[in-house]
Short mmCIF file of C-alpha atoms in Angstrom, two decimals:
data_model
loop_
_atom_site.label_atom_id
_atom_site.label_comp_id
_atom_site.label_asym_id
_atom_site.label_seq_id
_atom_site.Cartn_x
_atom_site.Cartn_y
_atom_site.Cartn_z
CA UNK A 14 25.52 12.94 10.38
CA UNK A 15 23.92 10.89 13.07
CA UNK A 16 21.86 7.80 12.65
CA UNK A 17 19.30 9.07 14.13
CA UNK A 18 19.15 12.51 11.90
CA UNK A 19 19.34 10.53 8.85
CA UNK A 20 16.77 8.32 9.56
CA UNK A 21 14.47 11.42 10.14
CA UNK A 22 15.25 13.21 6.76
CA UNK A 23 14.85 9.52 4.99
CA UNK A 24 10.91 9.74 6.78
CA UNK A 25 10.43 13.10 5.60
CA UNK A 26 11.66 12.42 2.19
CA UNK A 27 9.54 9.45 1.78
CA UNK A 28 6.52 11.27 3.44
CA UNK A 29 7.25 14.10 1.09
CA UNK A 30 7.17 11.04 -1.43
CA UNK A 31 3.74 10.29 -1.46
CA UNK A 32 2.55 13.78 -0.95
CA UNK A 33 3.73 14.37 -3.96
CA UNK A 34 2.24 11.09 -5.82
CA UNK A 35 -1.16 12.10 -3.28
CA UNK A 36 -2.69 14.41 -6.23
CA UNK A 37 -1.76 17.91 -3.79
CA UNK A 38 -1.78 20.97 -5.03
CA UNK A 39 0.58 21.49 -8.01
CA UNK A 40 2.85 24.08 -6.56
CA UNK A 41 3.30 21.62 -3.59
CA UNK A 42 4.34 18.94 -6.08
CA UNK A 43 6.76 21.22 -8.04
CA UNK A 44 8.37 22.23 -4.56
CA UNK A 45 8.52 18.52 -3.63
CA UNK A 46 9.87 17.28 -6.59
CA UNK A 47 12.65 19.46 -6.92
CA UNK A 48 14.74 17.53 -3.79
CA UNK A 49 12.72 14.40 -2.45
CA UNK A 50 14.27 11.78 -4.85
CA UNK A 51 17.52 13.25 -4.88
CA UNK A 52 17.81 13.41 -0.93
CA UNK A 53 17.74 9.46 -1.01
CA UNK A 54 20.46 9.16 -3.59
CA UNK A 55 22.59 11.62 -1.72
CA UNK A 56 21.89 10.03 1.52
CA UNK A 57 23.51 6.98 -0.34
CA UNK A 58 26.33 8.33 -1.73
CA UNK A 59 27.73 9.71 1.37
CA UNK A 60 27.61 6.40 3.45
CA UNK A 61 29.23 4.68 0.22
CA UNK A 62 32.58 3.15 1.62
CA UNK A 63 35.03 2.29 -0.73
CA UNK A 64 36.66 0.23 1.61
CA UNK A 65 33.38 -1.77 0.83
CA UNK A 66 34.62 -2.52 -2.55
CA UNK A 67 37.48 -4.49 -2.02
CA UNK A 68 35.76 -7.32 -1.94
CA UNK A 69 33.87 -7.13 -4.88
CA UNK A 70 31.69 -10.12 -4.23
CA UNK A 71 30.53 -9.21 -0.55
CA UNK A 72 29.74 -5.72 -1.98
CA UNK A 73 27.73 -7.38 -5.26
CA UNK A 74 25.71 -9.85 -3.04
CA UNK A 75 24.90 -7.20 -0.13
CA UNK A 76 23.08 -4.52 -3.27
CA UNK A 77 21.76 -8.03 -5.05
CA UNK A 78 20.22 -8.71 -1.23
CA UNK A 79 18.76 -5.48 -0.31
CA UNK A 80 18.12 -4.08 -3.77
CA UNK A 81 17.52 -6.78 -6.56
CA UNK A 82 16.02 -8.90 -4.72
CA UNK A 83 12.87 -6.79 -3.28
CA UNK A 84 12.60 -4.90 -7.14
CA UNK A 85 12.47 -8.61 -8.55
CA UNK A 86 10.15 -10.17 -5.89
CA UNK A 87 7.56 -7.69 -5.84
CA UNK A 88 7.57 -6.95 -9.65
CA UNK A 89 7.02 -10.74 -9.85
CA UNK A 90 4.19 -10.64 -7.54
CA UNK A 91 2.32 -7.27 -8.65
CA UNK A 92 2.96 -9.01 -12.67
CA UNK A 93 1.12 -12.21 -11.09
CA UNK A 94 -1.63 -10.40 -9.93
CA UNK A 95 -2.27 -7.75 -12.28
CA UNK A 96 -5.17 -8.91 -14.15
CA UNK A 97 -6.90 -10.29 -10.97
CA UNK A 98 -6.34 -6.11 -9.79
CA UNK A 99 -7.55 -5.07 -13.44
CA UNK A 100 -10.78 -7.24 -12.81
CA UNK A 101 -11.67 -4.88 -10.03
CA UNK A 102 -10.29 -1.73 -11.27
CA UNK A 103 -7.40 -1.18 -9.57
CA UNK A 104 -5.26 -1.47 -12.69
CA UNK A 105 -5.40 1.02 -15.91
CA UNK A 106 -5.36 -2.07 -18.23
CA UNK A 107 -5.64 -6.06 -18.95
CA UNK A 108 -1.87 -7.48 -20.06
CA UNK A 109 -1.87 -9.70 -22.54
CA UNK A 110 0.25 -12.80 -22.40
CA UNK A 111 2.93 -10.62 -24.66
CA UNK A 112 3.07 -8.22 -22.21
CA UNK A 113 3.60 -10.60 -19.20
CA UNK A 114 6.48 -12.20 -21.46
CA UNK A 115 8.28 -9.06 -21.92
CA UNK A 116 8.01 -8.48 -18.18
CA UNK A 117 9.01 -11.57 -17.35
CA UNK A 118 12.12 -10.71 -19.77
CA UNK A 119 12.66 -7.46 -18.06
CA UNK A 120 12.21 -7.71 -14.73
CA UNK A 121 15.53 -9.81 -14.22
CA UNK A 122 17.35 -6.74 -15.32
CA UNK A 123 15.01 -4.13 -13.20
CA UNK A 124 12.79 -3.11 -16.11
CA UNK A 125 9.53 -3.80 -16.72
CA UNK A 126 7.91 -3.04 -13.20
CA UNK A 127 4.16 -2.96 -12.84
CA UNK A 128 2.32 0.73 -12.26
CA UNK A 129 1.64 -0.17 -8.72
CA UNK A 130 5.02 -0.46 -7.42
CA UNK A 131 6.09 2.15 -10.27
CA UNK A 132 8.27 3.49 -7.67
CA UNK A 133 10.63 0.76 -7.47
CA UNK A 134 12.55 2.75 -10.56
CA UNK A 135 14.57 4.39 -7.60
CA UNK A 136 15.87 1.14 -6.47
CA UNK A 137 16.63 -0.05 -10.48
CA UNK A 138 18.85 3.37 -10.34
CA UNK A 139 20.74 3.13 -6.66
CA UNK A 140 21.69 -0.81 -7.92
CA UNK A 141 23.26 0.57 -11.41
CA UNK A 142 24.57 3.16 -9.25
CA UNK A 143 26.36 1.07 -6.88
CA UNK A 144 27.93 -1.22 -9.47
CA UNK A 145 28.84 2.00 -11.85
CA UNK A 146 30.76 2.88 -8.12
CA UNK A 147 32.53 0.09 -7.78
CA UNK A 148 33.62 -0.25 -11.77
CA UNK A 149 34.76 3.45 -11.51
CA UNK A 150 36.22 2.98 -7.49
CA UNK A 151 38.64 -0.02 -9.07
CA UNK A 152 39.53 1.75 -12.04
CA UNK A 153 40.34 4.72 -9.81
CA UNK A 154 42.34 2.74 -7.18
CA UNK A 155 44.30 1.08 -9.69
CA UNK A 156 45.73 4.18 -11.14
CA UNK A 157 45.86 5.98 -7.88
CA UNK A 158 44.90 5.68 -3.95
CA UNK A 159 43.43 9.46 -3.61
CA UNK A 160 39.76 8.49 -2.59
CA UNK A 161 39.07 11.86 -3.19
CA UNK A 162 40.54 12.41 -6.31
CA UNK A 163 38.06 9.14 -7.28
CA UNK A 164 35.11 11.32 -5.89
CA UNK A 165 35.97 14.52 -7.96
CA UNK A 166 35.72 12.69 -11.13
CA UNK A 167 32.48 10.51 -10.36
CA UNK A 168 31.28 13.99 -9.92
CA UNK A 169 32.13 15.44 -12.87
CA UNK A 170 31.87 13.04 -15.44
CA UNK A 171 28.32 11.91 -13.70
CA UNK A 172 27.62 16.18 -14.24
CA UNK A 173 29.19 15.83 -17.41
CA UNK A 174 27.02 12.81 -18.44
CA UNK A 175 23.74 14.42 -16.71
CA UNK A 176 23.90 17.47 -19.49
CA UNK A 177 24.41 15.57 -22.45
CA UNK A 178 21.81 13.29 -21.73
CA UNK A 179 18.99 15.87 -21.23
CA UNK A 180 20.36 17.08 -24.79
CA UNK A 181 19.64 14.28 -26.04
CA UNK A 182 16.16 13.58 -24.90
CA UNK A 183 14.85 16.98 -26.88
CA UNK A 184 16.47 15.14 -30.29
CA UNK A 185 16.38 11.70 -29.79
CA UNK A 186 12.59 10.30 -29.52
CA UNK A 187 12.74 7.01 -27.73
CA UNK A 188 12.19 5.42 -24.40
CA UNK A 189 15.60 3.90 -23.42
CA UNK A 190 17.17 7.76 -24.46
CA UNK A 191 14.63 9.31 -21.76
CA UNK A 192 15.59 7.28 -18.80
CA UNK A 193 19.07 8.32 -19.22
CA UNK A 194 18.32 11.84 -17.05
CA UNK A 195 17.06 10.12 -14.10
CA UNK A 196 19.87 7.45 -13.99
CA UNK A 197 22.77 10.02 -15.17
CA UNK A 198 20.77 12.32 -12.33
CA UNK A 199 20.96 9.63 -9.87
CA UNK A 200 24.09 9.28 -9.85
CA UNK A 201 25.13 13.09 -9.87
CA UNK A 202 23.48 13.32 -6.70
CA UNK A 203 25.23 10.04 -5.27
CA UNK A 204 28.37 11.38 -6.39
CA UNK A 205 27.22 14.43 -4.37
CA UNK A 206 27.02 12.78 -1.52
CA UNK A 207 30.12 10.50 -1.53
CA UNK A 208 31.90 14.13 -1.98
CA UNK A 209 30.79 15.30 0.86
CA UNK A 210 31.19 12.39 2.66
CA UNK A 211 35.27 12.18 1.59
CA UNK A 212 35.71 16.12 2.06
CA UNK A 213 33.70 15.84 5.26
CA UNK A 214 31.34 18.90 4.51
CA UNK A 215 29.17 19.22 7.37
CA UNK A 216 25.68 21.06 7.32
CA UNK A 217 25.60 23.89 9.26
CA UNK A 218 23.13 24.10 11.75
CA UNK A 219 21.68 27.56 11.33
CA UNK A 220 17.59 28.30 11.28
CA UNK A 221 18.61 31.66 9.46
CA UNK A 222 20.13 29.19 7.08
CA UNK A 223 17.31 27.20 6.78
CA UNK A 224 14.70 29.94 6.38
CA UNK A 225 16.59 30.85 3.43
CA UNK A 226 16.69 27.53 1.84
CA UNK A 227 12.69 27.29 1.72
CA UNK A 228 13.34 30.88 0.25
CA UNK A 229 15.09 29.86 -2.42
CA UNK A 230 13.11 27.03 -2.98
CA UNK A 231 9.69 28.52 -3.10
CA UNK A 232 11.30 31.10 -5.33
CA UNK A 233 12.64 28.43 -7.82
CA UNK A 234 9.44 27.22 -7.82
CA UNK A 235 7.72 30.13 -8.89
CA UNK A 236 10.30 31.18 -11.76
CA UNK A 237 11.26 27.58 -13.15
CA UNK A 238 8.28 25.47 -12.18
CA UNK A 239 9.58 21.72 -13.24
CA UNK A 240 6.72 19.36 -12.65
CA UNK A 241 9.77 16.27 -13.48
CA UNK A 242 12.76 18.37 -13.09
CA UNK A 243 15.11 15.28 -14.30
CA UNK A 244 13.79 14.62 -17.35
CA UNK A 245 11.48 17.81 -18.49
CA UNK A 246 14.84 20.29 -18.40
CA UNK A 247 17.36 21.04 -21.21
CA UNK A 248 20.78 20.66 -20.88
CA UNK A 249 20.92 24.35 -19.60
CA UNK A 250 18.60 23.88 -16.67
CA UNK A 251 21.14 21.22 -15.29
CA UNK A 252 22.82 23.42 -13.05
CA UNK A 253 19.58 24.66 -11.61
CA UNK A 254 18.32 21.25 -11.00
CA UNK A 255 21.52 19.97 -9.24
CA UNK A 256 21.69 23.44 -7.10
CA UNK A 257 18.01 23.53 -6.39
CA UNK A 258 18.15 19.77 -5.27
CA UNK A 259 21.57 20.36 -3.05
CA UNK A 260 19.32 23.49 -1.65
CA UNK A 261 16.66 20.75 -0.59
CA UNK A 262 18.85 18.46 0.64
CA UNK A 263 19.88 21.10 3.33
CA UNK A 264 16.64 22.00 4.48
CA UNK A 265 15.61 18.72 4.80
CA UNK A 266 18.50 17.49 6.98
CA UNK A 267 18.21 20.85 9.16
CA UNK A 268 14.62 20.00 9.61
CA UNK A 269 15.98 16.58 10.30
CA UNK A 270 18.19 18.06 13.47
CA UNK A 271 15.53 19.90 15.10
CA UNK A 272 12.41 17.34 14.62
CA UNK A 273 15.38 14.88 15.92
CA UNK A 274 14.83 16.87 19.31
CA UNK A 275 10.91 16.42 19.44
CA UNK A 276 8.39 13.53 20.55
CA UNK A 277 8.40 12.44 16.97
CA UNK A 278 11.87 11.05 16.74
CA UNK A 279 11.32 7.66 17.59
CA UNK A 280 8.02 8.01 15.42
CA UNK A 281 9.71 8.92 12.46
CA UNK A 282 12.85 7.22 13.15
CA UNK A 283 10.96 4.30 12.57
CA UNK A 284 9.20 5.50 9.21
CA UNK A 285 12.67 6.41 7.69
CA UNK A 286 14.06 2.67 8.45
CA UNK A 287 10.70 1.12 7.23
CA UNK A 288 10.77 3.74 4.43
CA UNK A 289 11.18 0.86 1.83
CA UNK A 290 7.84 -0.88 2.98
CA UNK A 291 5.87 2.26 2.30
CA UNK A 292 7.59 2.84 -1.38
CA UNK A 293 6.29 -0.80 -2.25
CA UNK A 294 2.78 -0.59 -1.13
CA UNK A 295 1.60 3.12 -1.10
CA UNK A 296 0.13 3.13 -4.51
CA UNK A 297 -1.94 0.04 -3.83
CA UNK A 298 -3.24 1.42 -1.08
CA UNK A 299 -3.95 4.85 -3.22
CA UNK A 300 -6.54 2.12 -4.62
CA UNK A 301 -8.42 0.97 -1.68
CA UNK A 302 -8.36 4.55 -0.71
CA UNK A 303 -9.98 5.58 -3.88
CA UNK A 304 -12.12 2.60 -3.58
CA UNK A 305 -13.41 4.37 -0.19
CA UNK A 306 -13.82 7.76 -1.88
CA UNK A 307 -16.00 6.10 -4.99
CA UNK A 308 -18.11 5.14 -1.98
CA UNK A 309 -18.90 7.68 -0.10
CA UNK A 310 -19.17 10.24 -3.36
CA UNK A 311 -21.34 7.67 -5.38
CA UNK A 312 -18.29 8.02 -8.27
CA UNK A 313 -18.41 5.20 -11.15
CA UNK A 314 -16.40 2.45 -9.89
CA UNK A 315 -13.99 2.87 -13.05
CA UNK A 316 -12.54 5.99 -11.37
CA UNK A 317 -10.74 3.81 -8.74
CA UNK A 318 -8.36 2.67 -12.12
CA UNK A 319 -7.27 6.41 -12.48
CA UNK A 320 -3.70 6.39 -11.54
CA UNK A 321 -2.37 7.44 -9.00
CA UNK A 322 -5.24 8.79 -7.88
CA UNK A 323 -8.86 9.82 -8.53
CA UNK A 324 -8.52 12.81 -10.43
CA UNK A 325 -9.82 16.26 -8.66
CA UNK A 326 -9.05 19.96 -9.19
CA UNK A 327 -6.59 21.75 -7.52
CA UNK A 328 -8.70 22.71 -4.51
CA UNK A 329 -9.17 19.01 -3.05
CA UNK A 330 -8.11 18.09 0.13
CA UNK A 331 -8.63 14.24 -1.12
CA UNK A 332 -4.53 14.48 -0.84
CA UNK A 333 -4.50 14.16 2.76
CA UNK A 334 -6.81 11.17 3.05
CA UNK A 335 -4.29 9.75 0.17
CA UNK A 336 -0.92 10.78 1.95
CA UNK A 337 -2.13 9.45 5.48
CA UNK A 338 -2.92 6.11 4.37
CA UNK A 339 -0.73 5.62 1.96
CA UNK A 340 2.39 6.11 4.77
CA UNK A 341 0.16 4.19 7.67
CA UNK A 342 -0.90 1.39 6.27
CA UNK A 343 2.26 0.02 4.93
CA UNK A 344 3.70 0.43 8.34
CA UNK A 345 0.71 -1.18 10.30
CA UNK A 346 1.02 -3.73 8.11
CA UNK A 347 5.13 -3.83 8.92
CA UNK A 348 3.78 -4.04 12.73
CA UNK A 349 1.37 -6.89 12.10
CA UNK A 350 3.52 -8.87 10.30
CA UNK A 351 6.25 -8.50 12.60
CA UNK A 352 4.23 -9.06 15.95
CA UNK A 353 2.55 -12.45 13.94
CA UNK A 354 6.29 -13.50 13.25
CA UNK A 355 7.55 -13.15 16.49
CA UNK A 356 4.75 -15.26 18.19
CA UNK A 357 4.77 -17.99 15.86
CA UNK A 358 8.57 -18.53 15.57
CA UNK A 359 9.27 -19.60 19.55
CA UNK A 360 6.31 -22.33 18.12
CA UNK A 361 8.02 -23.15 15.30
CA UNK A 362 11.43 -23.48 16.85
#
């Protein structure tokens, strides 16, 4: 896969990303959800090295650097100014200090984050994801130097592990049981990835192909609608989910290849390397957006708290205003910031 193809299907999965989070219509979401957040973790797992891992320290302090560190600094920050954003109704509800404690507590660990950057949860599960890796990768190499043999198993055990934790979740009420399907999912789909990436599957570039992947998808849809496919299945739907999302994955990377040949590459080559920027601040600007909207259709000002979005029926087009700022506004602020940094910093050298 080239850079440059990758980079595209990261924009459209992260476009797809707040789409879905946007309030559109819910057959939209259901067709969204069942590959956007898998696409990243497979994108992940097939540029894993496990040459990486030798040095266990390098590896530890490059995930700390690009995925601790930006959960724990902007968890801090959001936690610092929640109550100022509850004053004007851009959070759901006033912390007390026992809830900024427990934060504080949990944040350390990649718990606790606040709703506005609630999708920093993907980042929590590619960090546990990388250091599960590199536990299994030196287990693996110590009993043997197959690489692929260590991708097999990562596979199946993270399958394995996938099913018995969305058993569990119908007969064990509590919160730490119900995150187990999106991390155990997470890492089926990373798995996925690294196998591909060892076995050197490559996608075949064939519209026919691709026509019949929306197919399928629109028709999963329609007979298995899964608003949260992760953690609202049974242990039974698991194959589905994992087929449905390895479905998605192909018809994003084949849309990938041909929008790779447009005017929008270098457009959305740069969305899919800032695609980070726009995970940490599209929700917040969901709230100036429905700030705007209270506005202009003289809605109580307590509707701006409704989270994500203001709510709407399903024939809205509200979603667009939401989706277009909420991926242009992170980035223009990306270009501002960059632009003020590189005309100050001749100054300050």
């Amino acid at each position: 896969m080239r850079n440059n193809t990758v980079s595209i299907a990261k924009a459209i999965g992260i476009i797809l990303m707040v789409v879905g989070h946007s309030g559109c219509p819910k057959g939209l979401c259901q067709f969204i959800y069942l590959f956007h957040m898998p696409l990243f973790f497979f994108i992940s797992g097939y540029f894993f090295n496990p040459d990486s891992t030798d040095s266990k320290k390098t590896f530890l302090i490059r995930k700390v650097q690009t995925l601790w560190m930006p959960f724990v600094k902007w968890s801090f920050i959001f936690l610092l100014l929640h109550n100022l954003l509850y004053s004007i109704n851009f959070e759901t509800d006033l912390y007390t200090w026992n809830d900024i404690w427990q934060r504080i507590l949990l944040i350390p660990f990649m718990f606790g984050e606040d709703t506005l950057v609630g999708g920093y949860w993907f980042l929590n599960n590619l960090f546990y994801c990388s250091v599960l890796c590199l536990l299994f990768t030196w287990v693996i190499k110590f009993l043997s130097h197959n690489i692929r043999l260590i991708a097999i198993l990562f596979l199946v055990i993270g399958v394995s592990v996938f099913m018995l934790s969305l058993f569990f979740t119908h007969i064990i009420d509590n919160d730490v049981v119900k995150r187990l399907p999106i991390m155990c999912f997470s890492g089926v789909m990373f798995g996925t990835g690294y196998v591909f990436s060892q076995f050197r599957f490559k996608f075949i570039q064939n519209k026919w192909l691709w026509m019949m992947s929306f197919a399928i998808l629109v028709v999963g849809v329609v007979l298995k609608p899964l608003i949260r496919p992760f953690t609202s299945a049974t242990a039974f739907d698991a194959p589905y989910i994992i087929i449905m999302a390895l479905v998605g994955v192909y018809f994003v990377f084949y849309l990938a290849h041909v929008l790779n040949k447009t005017y929008l590459k270098k457009l959305l080559v740069y969305v899919g390397d800032n695609s980070l920027i726009i995970l940490t601040f599209h929700f917040l600007v969901f709230k100036f957006a429905s700030w705007f909207i209270v506005l202009v259709s003289d809605l109580p000002m307590s509707e701006i708290a409704s989270h994500p979005h203001i709510k709407f029926g399903e024939s809205n087009w509200w979603w667009l205003f939401y989706t277009i700022l909420g991926v242009s506004l992170p980035l223009l602020f990306k270009l501002l910031k960059d632009k003020t940094w590189s005309s100050i910093r001749p100054i300050i050298k």
